[in-house]
Coordinates of C-alpha atoms (C1' of nucleotides) in Angstrom, one line a residue:
Chain A
M1 CA 0.3 -0.1 0.1
E2 CA 1.5 3.4 -1.1
R3 CA 1.4 6.7 1.0
P4 CA 2.8 9.7 -1.3
D5 CA 3.9 11.3 2.8
P6 CA 5.4 8.9 5.3
T7 CA 4.8 11.7 8.0
I8 CA 1.1 12.1 7.7
V9 CA -1.0 9.6 8.1
T10 CA -4.8 10.3 6.4
V11 CA -7.7 8.8 7.2
P12 CA -9.9 10.1 5.4
R13 CA -12.9 11.7 6.3
A14 CA -14.3 10.4 10.1
C15 CA -17.8 11.2 11.9
P16 CA -19.5 14.2 11.3
H17 CA -17.1 17.1 11.5
D18 CA -16.5 20.0 8.9
R19 CA -19.0 18.3 6.5
P20 CA -23.1 19.0 7.8
G21 CA -24.3 16.0 7.1
S22 CA -21.8 13.8 6.9
L23 CA -22.7 10.7 9.6
C24 CA -21.0 8.7 11.5
A25 CA -22.0 5.1 9.0
D26 CA -19.4 7.0 6.3
C27 CA -16.0 6.8 9.3
K28 CA -13.8 5.7 8.0
V29 CA -12.6 4.8 11.6
R30 CA -15.3 3.9 12.5
S31 CA -13.9 -0.4 11.9
V32 CA -11.5 0.6 14.5
S33 CA -13.3 1.7 17.0
V34 CA -15.9 1.7 20.2
C35 CA -19.0 2.1 17.2
A36 CA -18.5 -0.9 15.3
A37 CA -20.5 -2.7 17.7
L38 CA -23.5 -0.6 16.7
D39 CA -25.9 -0.8 13.8
E40 CA -27.0 1.4 11.5
S41 CA -30.2 3.0 14.3
E42 CA -27.5 3.0 17.0
L43 CA -25.4 5.4 14.6
A44 CA -28.0 7.5 14.0
G45 CA -28.5 8.7 17.9
L46 CA -24.1 8.8 18.0
A47 CA -24.1 11.3 15.1
A48 CA -27.0 13.2 16.1
L49 CA -24.7 13.7 19.3
A50 CA -21.0 14.5 17.6
T51 CA -19.1 16.9 17.2
G52 CA -16.3 17.5 15.7
A53 CA -13.7 18.8 17.6
D54 CA -10.0 20.0 16.0
Y55 CA -7.2 21.4 17.7
S56 CA -3.5 22.3 16.4
A57 CA -0.4 20.9 18.0
K58 CA 0.8 20.8 21.3
A59 CA -2.9 21.5 22.8
E60 CA -4.5 20.1 25.5
L61 CA -7.8 18.2 25.5
F62 CA -8.0 18.5 29.0
P63 CA -5.7 18.3 31.0
Q64 CA -5.4 15.5 33.6
G65 CA -8.0 15.5 36.9
A66 CA -10.0 17.6 34.9
A67 CA -14.3 17.1 35.1
A68 CA -14.9 14.1 32.1
R69 CA -17.2 16.5 30.1
H70 CA -16.5 14.7 27.0
V71 CA -15.5 11.9 25.1
F72 CA -13.5 11.6 22.5
N73 CA -13.0 8.9 19.5
V74 CA -9.3 10.5 17.2
T75 CA -10.1 10.4 13.9
E76 CA -7.3 12.2 12.8
G77 CA -2.7 12.8 13.5
T78 CA -2.1 11.7 17.2
V79 CA -2.6 12.6 21.1
R80 CA -0.9 11.3 24.1
T81 CA -2.1 10.5 27.8
Y82 CA 0.0 11.3 30.2
R83 CA 0.1 11.8 34.2
V84 CA 2.9 14.1 35.8
L85 CA 4.1 13.0 39.4
P86 CA 3.9 17.5 41.2
D87 CA 8.1 17.6 41.0
G88 CA 7.9 17.6 36.9
R89 CA 8.6 14.1 36.5
R90 CA 6.0 13.1 33.3
Q91 CA 5.2 9.6 31.6
I92 CA 3.5 9.3 29.0
L93 CA 0.3 6.4 29.1
G94 CA 0.4 6.1 25.5
F95 CA -0.3 8.0 22.3
L96 CA -3.7 7.7 20.3
L97 CA -3.9 6.8 17.0
P98 CA -6.9 7.5 14.6
G99 CA -9.5 4.8 15.7
D100 CA -8.5 5.1 19.2
F101 CA -11.8 6.2 22.7
I102 CA -10.6 8.7 25.2
G103 CA -13.1 8.3 27.9
L104 CA -13.8 4.0 28.2
A105 CA -14.1 4.8 31.6
L106 CA -17.1 6.6 32.2
T107 CA -15.3 7.9 35.9
P108 CA -15.8 11.8 36.9
T109 CA -13.7 13.2 36.2
Y110 CA -9.5 12.3 33.6
A111 CA -8.0 10.5 34.8
F112 CA -5.0 11.5 33.1
G113 CA -4.3 14.5 30.6
A114 CA -4.8 14.8 26.6
E115 CA -2.7 16.8 24.1
A116 CA -2.3 16.8 20.1
V117 CA 1.0 15.5 19.5
S118 CA 0.7 16.7 15.9
A119 CA -2.7 18.3 14.6
V120 CA -5.8 16.3 15.1
K121 CA -9.2 16.5 14.6
A122 CA -11.8 13.8 16.7
C123 CA -15.0 13.1 17.0
R124 CA -16.8 14.9 20.4
F125 CA -19.5 13.6 22.5
E126 CA -21.1 15.5 25.3
R127 CA -21.0 13.3 28.5
P128 CA -24.9 13.1 29.7
A129 CA -25.3 12.2 26.2
F130 CA -22.9 9.8 25.5
E131 CA -24.3 8.1 28.9
A132 CA -27.5 7.9 27.7
L133 CA -26.8 6.3 25.2
V134 CA -24.4 4.0 26.6
A135 CA -27.3 3.3 29.2
A136 CA -30.2 2.4 26.4
K137 CA -28.1 0.0 24.3
P138 CA -25.9 -2.4 26.5
H139 CA -24.0 -3.5 23.6
L140 CA -22.1 -0.7 23.4
L141 CA -21.7 -0.9 26.9
R142 CA -20.5 -4.9 26.3
R143 CA -18.2 -2.9 23.5
L144 CA -16.7 -0.1 25.6
H145 CA -16.3 -3.1 27.8
E146 CA -13.9 -4.7 26.3
A147 CA -12.1 -2.2 24.6
A148 CA -11.5 -1.3 28.2
S149 CA -10.5 -4.3 29.0
H150 CA -8.0 -4.3 26.0
E151 CA -6.5 -1.7 26.8
L152 CA -6.1 -2.5 30.2
S153 CA -4.6 -6.1 28.7
L154 CA -1.5 -3.1 26.4
A155 CA -1.1 -1.8 30.3
Q156 CA 0.0 -5.0 31.6
D157 CA 1.8 -5.3 28.4
H158 CA 3.5 -1.6 29.3
M159 CA 4.4 -2.3 33.2
V160 CA 6.0 -5.5 32.0
L161 CA 8.9 -3.9 29.5
L162 CA 9.3 -0.6 32.3
G163 CA 9.8 -2.8 34.8
R164 CA 11.8 -5.9 33.4
R165 CA 13.0 -4.3 29.7
T166 CA 16.5 -3.0 28.9
A167 CA 16.1 0.6 26.9
E168 CA 16.9 -1.6 23.7
E169 CA 14.8 -3.7 24.3
K170 CA 12.2 -0.4 24.8
L171 CA 12.7 1.4 21.8
A172 CA 12.6 -1.9 19.6
A173 CA 8.7 -2.8 21.4
F174 CA 7.9 0.9 20.8
L175 CA 8.4 0.8 17.5
L176 CA 7.0 -2.5 16.7
G177 CA 3.9 -1.4 18.5
L178 CA 3.8 1.5 16.7
R179 CA 4.1 -0.4 13.2
D180 CA 1.4 -2.8 13.4
R181 CA -0.8 -0.3 15.2
L182 CA -0.4 1.8 11.5
V183 CA -0.1 -1.0 9.8
R184 CA -4.1 -1.9 10.0
L185 CA -4.2 1.5 9.1
G186 CA -4.0 1.0 6.0
G187 CA 0.0 2.5 7.0
S188 CA 3.3 1.3 5.0
R189 CA 4.8 -1.4 7.4
V190 CA 8.3 -0.1 7.2
T191 CA 8.3 4.0 7.7
L192 CA 7.1 5.0 10.4
P193 CA 6.5 9.3 10.6
L194 CA 6.6 9.2 14.3
A195 CA 4.8 12.3 15.5
M196 CA 6.2 12.3 19.1
T197 CA 9.7 14.0 19.8
R198 CA 12.4 11.9 22.1
Q199 CA 11.8 13.5 24.8
D200 CA 7.8 11.4 24.9
I201 CA 9.3 8.5 23.1
A202 CA 11.9 9.4 26.9
D203 CA 8.3 9.2 28.9
H204 CA 6.7 6.6 26.9
L205 CA 9.2 3.8 27.8
G206 CA 10.8 5.5 31.0
L207 CA 13.7 6.3 29.7
T208 CA 16.0 9.7 28.9
I209 CA 16.2 11.5 26.0
E210 CA 19.5 10.8 25.6
T211 CA 19.5 7.3 26.0
V212 CA 16.6 7.6 23.3
S213 CA 18.9 9.5 21.3
R214 CA 21.4 7.3 21.5
T215 CA 19.7 4.2 21.1
F216 CA 18.6 5.7 18.0
T217 CA 21.3 5.8 17.1
K218 CA 22.9 3.1 17.8
F219 CA 20.2 0.9 15.7
V220 CA 21.1 3.2 12.4
R221 CA 25.1 2.6 13.2
D222 CA 23.4 -1.8 13.1
R223 CA 21.9 -1.0 10.3
V224 CA 18.4 -1.7 11.5
L225 CA 16.4 1.6 10.5
L226 CA 17.8 5.2 8.9
I227 CA 16.0 8.5 10.5
V228 CA 14.5 9.7 8.1
P229 CA 13.0 13.1 8.1
D230 CA 9.4 13.1 11.1
G231 CA 10.0 9.6 11.5
V232 CA 12.6 5.8 11.1
R233 CA 12.6 3.5 8.2
L234 CA 12.5 -0.3 9.2
L235 CA 15.5 -2.1 7.7
D236 CA 15.5 -5.5 9.9
A237 CA 12.6 -5.5 11.7
A238 CA 13.2 -8.9 12.9
R239 CA 16.2 -7.9 14.3
L240 CA 13.6 -6.1 16.1
E241 CA 11.9 -9.0 16.7
T242 CA 14.3 -10.6 18.1
M243 CA 15.0 -8.5 20.9
L244 CA 11.8 -9.0 22.4
A245 CA 11.6 -12.1 22.0
A246 CA 14.9 -12.3 24.4
Chain B
M1 CA -8.5 -33.5 35.8
E2 CA -9.7 -36.2 36.3
R3 CA -6.7 -36.2 38.7
P4 CA -7.2 -32.4 40.6
D5 CA -3.7 -30.8 42.1
P6 CA -4.2 -32.0 45.6
T7 CA -3.4 -28.8 46.8
I8 CA -6.9 -27.6 45.2
V9 CA -10.0 -28.6 47.1
T10 CA -13.3 -27.7 45.5
V11 CA -15.8 -28.0 48.0
P12 CA -19.9 -27.6 46.5
R13 CA -21.4 -24.1 48.3
A14 CA -22.0 -20.9 47.4
C15 CA -19.8 -18.3 48.0
P16 CA -18.9 -18.3 51.8
H17 CA -16.0 -20.8 52.2
D18 CA -16.0 -22.7 55.3
R19 CA -20.8 -22.5 56.4
P20 CA -22.0 -25.2 53.7
G21 CA -25.0 -23.9 52.9
S22 CA -24.6 -20.0 54.0
L23 CA -24.9 -18.2 50.8
C24 CA -23.9 -14.5 49.3
A25 CA -26.3 -12.9 51.4
D26 CA -24.0 -13.5 54.0
C27 CA -20.1 -12.7 51.4
K28 CA -17.8 -11.5 54.1
V29 CA -15.9 -9.9 51.4
R30 CA -19.7 -8.8 49.4
S31 CA -19.5 -4.7 50.5
V32 CA -15.8 -4.2 48.8
S33 CA -16.5 -6.1 45.8
V34 CA -18.2 -6.6 42.6
C35 CA -20.7 -9.0 43.9
A36 CA -21.9 -5.3 46.4
A37 CA -23.7 -4.3 42.5
L38 CA -26.5 -6.6 42.5
D39 CA -29.6 -7.5 44.8
E40 CA -30.9 -10.1 46.8
S41 CA -32.7 -11.8 43.6
E42 CA -29.3 -11.7 41.8
L43 CA -27.8 -12.9 44.3
A44 CA -29.6 -15.2 44.3
G45 CA -28.4 -16.6 40.8
L46 CA -25.0 -16.4 41.5
A47 CA -25.2 -18.0 44.6
A48 CA -26.4 -20.8 42.9
L49 CA -23.5 -20.7 40.5
A50 CA -20.8 -20.6 42.8
T51 CA -18.4 -22.3 44.4
G52 CA -15.2 -23.2 46.7
A53 CA -12.1 -23.3 45.6
D54 CA -9.3 -23.2 48.1
Y55 CA -5.6 -23.2 47.1
S56 CA -2.5 -23.7 49.4
A57 CA 0.3 -21.4 49.4
K58 CA 2.0 -20.9 45.9
A59 CA -0.2 -22.2 43.8
E60 CA -1.9 -22.2 40.7
L61 CA -4.7 -20.3 39.9
F62 CA -4.5 -20.2 36.5
P63 CA -1.7 -19.7 34.1
Q64 CA -0.5 -17.3 31.3
G65 CA -2.8 -17.9 28.7
A66 CA -4.6 -20.4 30.0
A67 CA -8.6 -20.3 27.9
A68 CA -10.7 -18.5 30.5
R69 CA -13.0 -21.6 32.3
H70 CA -13.6 -19.5 35.5
V71 CA -13.9 -16.3 37.0
F72 CA -12.6 -15.5 40.5
N73 CA -14.0 -13.5 43.6
V74 CA -10.5 -13.8 46.4
T75 CA -12.4 -14.3 49.9
E76 CA -9.5 -14.6 51.8
G77 CA -5.0 -14.8 51.6
T78 CA -3.3 -13.5 48.4
V79 CA -2.6 -13.4 45.1
R80 CA 0.3 -12.6 42.6
T81 CA -0.6 -12.2 39.1
Y82 CA 2.5 -11.5 36.4
R83 CA 3.4 -12.3 33.7
V84 CA 6.3 -13.6 32.0
L85 CA 9.2 -12.9 29.4
P86 CA 9.9 -16.3 27.3
D87 CA 14.2 -15.2 29.4
G88 CA 12.3 -15.0 33.1
R89 CA 12.2 -12.1 33.6
R90 CA 9.1 -12.1 36.0
Q91 CA 7.1 -8.6 36.2
I92 CA 4.1 -9.1 38.5
L93 CA 1.2 -7.1 37.7
G94 CA -0.6 -7.0 41.1
F95 CA -1.0 -8.8 44.2
L96 CA -4.5 -9.5 44.4
L97 CA -7.1 -9.8 48.2
P98 CA -9.8 -10.6 49.9
G99 CA -12.6 -9.1 47.6
D100 CA -10.5 -8.6 44.6
F101 CA -12.0 -9.9 41.1
I102 CA -10.3 -12.2 38.4
G103 CA -11.5 -12.9 35.4
L104 CA -13.2 -9.0 35.0
A105 CA -12.3 -9.1 30.6
L106 CA -14.2 -11.5 30.0
T107 CA -12.0 -12.7 27.0
P108 CA -10.8 -16.0 26.1
T109 CA -7.9 -17.1 27.6
Y110 CA -6.6 -14.9 30.8
A111 CA -3.6 -12.8 29.9
F112 CA -1.9 -12.3 32.9
G113 CA -0.5 -16.3 35.4
A114 CA -2.3 -16.5 38.4
E115 CA -0.7 -17.9 42.4
A116 CA -1.4 -18.0 44.9
V117 CA 1.4 -16.3 47.7
S118 CA -0.4 -17.4 50.9
A119 CA -3.0 -19.9 51.1
V120 CA -6.3 -18.7 49.1
K121 CA -10.2 -19.3 49.2
A122 CA -11.5 -18.0 46.3
C123 CA -15.4 -18.1 44.9
R124 CA -15.2 -19.8 41.5
F125 CA -17.7 -19.0 38.9
E126 CA -17.6 -21.9 35.2
R127 CA -17.5 -18.6 32.7
P128 CA -20.8 -19.3 30.7
A129 CA -22.9 -19.9 33.0
F130 CA -20.9 -16.2 34.6
E131 CA -21.3 -14.4 31.2
A132 CA -25.2 -15.9 30.8
L133 CA -25.3 -13.6 34.1
V134 CA -24.2 -10.6 32.9
A135 CA -25.4 -11.0 29.8
A136 CA -28.6 -10.8 31.9
K137 CA -28.2 -8.5 33.9
P138 CA -26.4 -4.9 32.7
H139 CA -26.1 -3.7 36.2
L140 CA -23.6 -6.0 36.8
L141 CA -22.3 -5.3 33.5
R142 CA -22.3 -1.4 33.8
R143 CA -20.7 -2.9 37.3
L144 CA -18.2 -5.2 36.2
H145 CA -16.8 -2.2 34.2
E146 CA -16.9 -0.5 36.1
A147 CA -14.4 -2.8 38.2
A148 CA -12.4 -3.0 34.3
S149 CA -11.7 1.0 35.0
H150 CA -10.4 1.3 38.5
E151 CA -7.8 -1.7 37.8
L152 CA -6.5 0.5 34.7
S153 CA -6.8 3.6 37.0
L154 CA -3.9 1.4 39.1
A155 CA -2.7 -0.3 36.2
Q156 CA -2.1 3.5 34.7
D157 CA -0.5 4.5 37.8
H158 CA 2.0 2.0 38.5
M159 CA 3.3 3.1 35.8
V160 CA 4.0 6.2 36.5
L161 CA 5.9 4.7 39.4
L162 CA 8.1 2.3 37.2
G163 CA 9.0 4.7 34.6
R164 CA 10.2 7.2 36.7
R165 CA 10.7 6.6 40.7
T166 CA 13.1 5.8 42.5
A167 CA 13.3 2.5 44.8
E168 CA 12.9 4.3 47.3
E169 CA 9.8 5.6 46.2
K170 CA 8.8 2.2 45.0
L171 CA 9.3 1.1 48.3
A172 CA 7.3 3.0 50.0
A173 CA 4.2 3.4 47.3
F174 CA 4.1 0.1 47.7
L175 CA 3.6 -0.2 51.7
L176 CA 1.5 3.0 51.7
G177 CA -0.9 1.6 48.9
L178 CA -0.7 -1.9 51.2
R179 CA -1.9 -1.0 54.0
D180 CA -5.4 1.2 52.2
R181 CA -5.9 -1.8 51.6
L182 CA -5.8 -3.8 54.2
V183 CA -7.9 -0.9 56.5
R184 CA -10.1 -1.2 54.1
L185 CA -10.1 -5.1 54.7
G186 CA -10.4 -4.2 58.7
G187 CA -6.2 -4.5 58.8
S188 CA -4.9 -2.5 61.0
R189 CA -3.5 0.8 60.2
V190 CA -0.2 0.4 61.3
T191 CA 0.7 -3.1 61.0
L192 CA 1.4 -4.6 57.1
P193 CA 1.2 -8.9 57.0
L194 CA 3.5 -9.5 54.6
A195 CA 2.4 -12.6 52.6
M196 CA 4.0 -12.1 49.3
T197 CA 8.3 -13.0 49.7
R198 CA 11.6 -9.8 48.8
Q199 CA 11.2 -11.4 44.9
D200 CA 7.7 -11.1 44.8
I201 CA 7.8 -7.4 46.2
A202 CA 10.9 -7.1 43.6
D203 CA 9.5 -8.6 40.3
H204 CA 6.6 -6.2 40.8
L205 CA 8.0 -2.3 41.4
G206 CA 11.1 -3.7 39.0
L207 CA 14.2 -4.2 41.0
T208 CA 16.3 -6.4 43.1
I209 CA 15.7 -8.9 45.6
E210 CA 18.8 -6.9 46.9
T211 CA 17.7 -4.1 46.9
V212 CA 14.7 -4.3 47.8
S213 CA 16.2 -5.8 51.1
R214 CA 18.8 -2.3 51.2
T215 CA 15.9 -0.3 50.8
F216 CA 14.0 -2.2 53.4
T217 CA 17.0 -2.7 55.7
K218 CA 17.6 1.9 54.8
F219 CA 14.1 2.6 55.8
V220 CA 14.8 0.4 59.6
R221 CA 17.7 2.3 59.6
D222 CA 15.9 5.7 59.8
R223 CA 13.7 4.6 61.8
V224 CA 10.6 4.1 59.6
L225 CA 9.8 1.1 60.0
L226 CA 10.4 -2.1 61.6
I227 CA 10.2 -5.8 59.8
V228 CA 8.3 -7.6 62.4
P229 CA 7.7 -11.3 61.7
D230 CA 5.8 -12.2 58.7
G231 CA 5.7 -8.4 58.5
V232 CA 6.2 -4.9 58.9
R233 CA 6.0 -2.5 61.0
L234 CA 5.4 0.9 59.7
L235 CA 6.5 4.0 62.1
D236 CA 6.6 7.0 60.1
A237 CA 3.8 7.0 57.4
A238 CA 4.5 10.5 57.4
R239 CA 7.6 9.5 56.5
L240 CA 6.3 8.0 53.3
E241 CA 4.0 9.8 52.3
T242 CA 6.3 12.3 51.2
M243 CA 8.2 10.5 49.7
L244 CA 6.0 10.6 47.1
A245 CA 4.4 13.8 47.4
A246 CA 7.9 14.7 46.2
Chain C
dC1 C1' 21.0 -31.5 64.0
dG2 C1' 21.3 -30.8 58.9
dA3 C1' 19.2 -28.5 54.6
dA4 C1' 16.5 -25.9 52.4
dG5 C1' 14.5 -21.2 51.4
dG6 C1' 13.9 -16.7 52.3
dA7 C1' 17.0 -12.1 53.5
dT8 C1' 20.3 -9.6 54.5
dT9 C1' 24.8 -7.5 53.3
dG10 C1' 28.6 -6.3 51.1
dA11 C1' 32.1 -5.6 47.1
dT12 C1' 31.9 -4.2 42.3
dC13 C1' 30.5 -3.3 38.2
dA14 C1' 27.3 -1.0 34.4
dC15 C1' 23.3 0.4 32.3
dG16 C1' 21.3 4.5 32.2
dA17 C1' 21.2 9.1 34.2
dT18 C1' 23.5 13.0 35.0
dC19 C1' 26.2 18.0 32.9
dA20 C1' 27.3 19.9 29.2
dA21 C1' 28.2 21.7 24.7
dT22 C1' 27.5 21.3 20.0
dC23 C1' 24.3 20.0 15.3
dG24 C1' 20.3 21.1 12.5
dC25 C1' 16.5 22.8 10.6
dG26 C1' 13.0 25.6 10.3
dG27 C1' 11.0 30.1 10.9
dT28 C1' 11.4 35.4 11.9
dG29 C1' 12.8 39.6 10.8
dG30 C1' 16.3 43.1 10.2
Chain D
dC1 C1' 18.7 36.7 0.9
dC2 C1' 20.8 35.9 4.9
dA3 C1' 21.9 36.1 10.1
dC4 C1' 20.0 35.2 13.4
dC5 C1' 17.2 32.9 16.8
dG6 C1' 14.9 29.4 19.0
dC7 C1' 14.5 24.1 19.6
dG8 C1' 14.6 19.7 19.2
dA9 C1' 18.6 16.1 18.3
dT10 C1' 22.7 14.1 19.1
dT11 C1' 26.9 13.6 21.1
dG12 C1' 30.3 13.5 24.4
dA13 C1' 32.7 13.0 29.5
dT14 C1' 31.4 11.7 33.8
dC15 C1' 29.1 10.0 38.3
dG16 C1' 25.2 7.1 40.5
dT17 C1' 21.9 4.4 41.2
dG18 C1' 20.3 -0.4 41.3
dA19 C1' 22.5 -4.8 39.2
dT20 C1' 24.8 -7.9 39.3
dC21 C1' 28.2 -10.9 42.0
dA22 C1' 28.9 -13.8 46.3
dA23 C1' 29.3 -14.6 51.0
dT24 C1' 27.0 -15.2 55.1
dC25 C1' 23.3 -15.9 58.1
dC26 C1' 18.8 -16.1 59.6
dT27 C1' 14.4 -19.6 60.2
dT28 C1' 11.4 -23.1 59.6
dC29 C1' 11.8 -27.5 59.0
dG30 C1' 12.5 -32.4 58.6

DNA sequence: CGAAGGATTGATCACGATCAATCGCGGTGG
DNA sequence: CCACCGCGATTGATCGTGATCAATCCTTCG
């Protein structure tokens, strides 16, 4: 699958954005999101609640601990979710790509902050209306639960990574995991756009920016990858896989 | 399957363990578990599905990746959940105490392994029957979702700990977190029984056994706690709190 | 009493952190 | 147009936390 510009994951129009009259039924990320659980009539209900929200790079979707007034479905761009300690240390919990849902937990406040890494477009739903829909549609709740369970499993994976992996293994796991997600969204298998900074990657993997940079350099020296503008090109993904098997 | 593991004893009975004929309505840990969501009639349905399962220390409840045939509600003792890497490195995801539920995810296989740390008693439900009950009771599903959301939040806390905390902070957070859970179960505020080994604690906090031991020793030297048989006595919990605030 | 398993302590090592300088690129204004 | 600026990334030098290697110690249990 060819992509003209590897730096941008172009996901065709989603939910009702800046195109008046467009519906969730046309949403190009629907198949990979919680919305996949809904039938036509339910989608209609959802579409009525949806508004488009655009964020420029570095914009805050919401801060940690804020009242949870919305749930979101990312349709374009990359979002980082994070928690910070009082002294400023930051842990990035994850990077959200098109199709990813924010607000699965249905808690009164957000347990983490969220910021746009690149320019982001999202489908946004008011919480009260969304909750009402969930209450009316057990199947949607079931789907939310499955999504939350999946996220819990990913969180557990990440605990293993943070607690028991070396710097090299961490970066290898990060790159392969991101590649797989991008492939599912129709991206290239060898060229990964990296919207996030080295600092973001470091804060996700429990490393410093210098260690991330040095590890990238080592991978380049070992002919495992090339660094290209705004991303990397994988030369030897098998070698990365091997690091994880070990 | 015909010759059951001698470390596991199954007894046909309702939720609470050693009292034949007793019902979930009497369950000591109900108020702190997902069962708290159920009314009398629902409890009756649940009680009909429950069997007691006892495990001696170190017994395996199920291995990582096994088909998820049961869900569990721990009623006595401590369980560790874990994932292991191919080369043997282990990450303990959490320690489950009475009232904690195993199998929230409702996935076809267990995403992690579970072992009894101490002698354990649990309420055990067959998955098909439990799933049927969940399908029939949206309120129970909602409760499961809330529990899963809470667990996700705890997992995110732990990611921060693993990625961004020092050894001292990790141990302080572990002790205070465990204390709070034990207090909610009616335990002491200053004397913590530690059913798990130093190695278990190390594998939970992303440290080595030696570092855990040395950090305990440092806490003793600093008059923060005393080491007592099978546990610790907190002398200066405030100092532990301070470490986390920093 | 001896063996075994968990815990502690000591000596040394090394991975990744820290401190610091420089690079490279894109944007901006003179 | 290009000099300058700012920010992210890279690289180098050194440090230090926590890992590793290894030797007891302590408790329980047969």
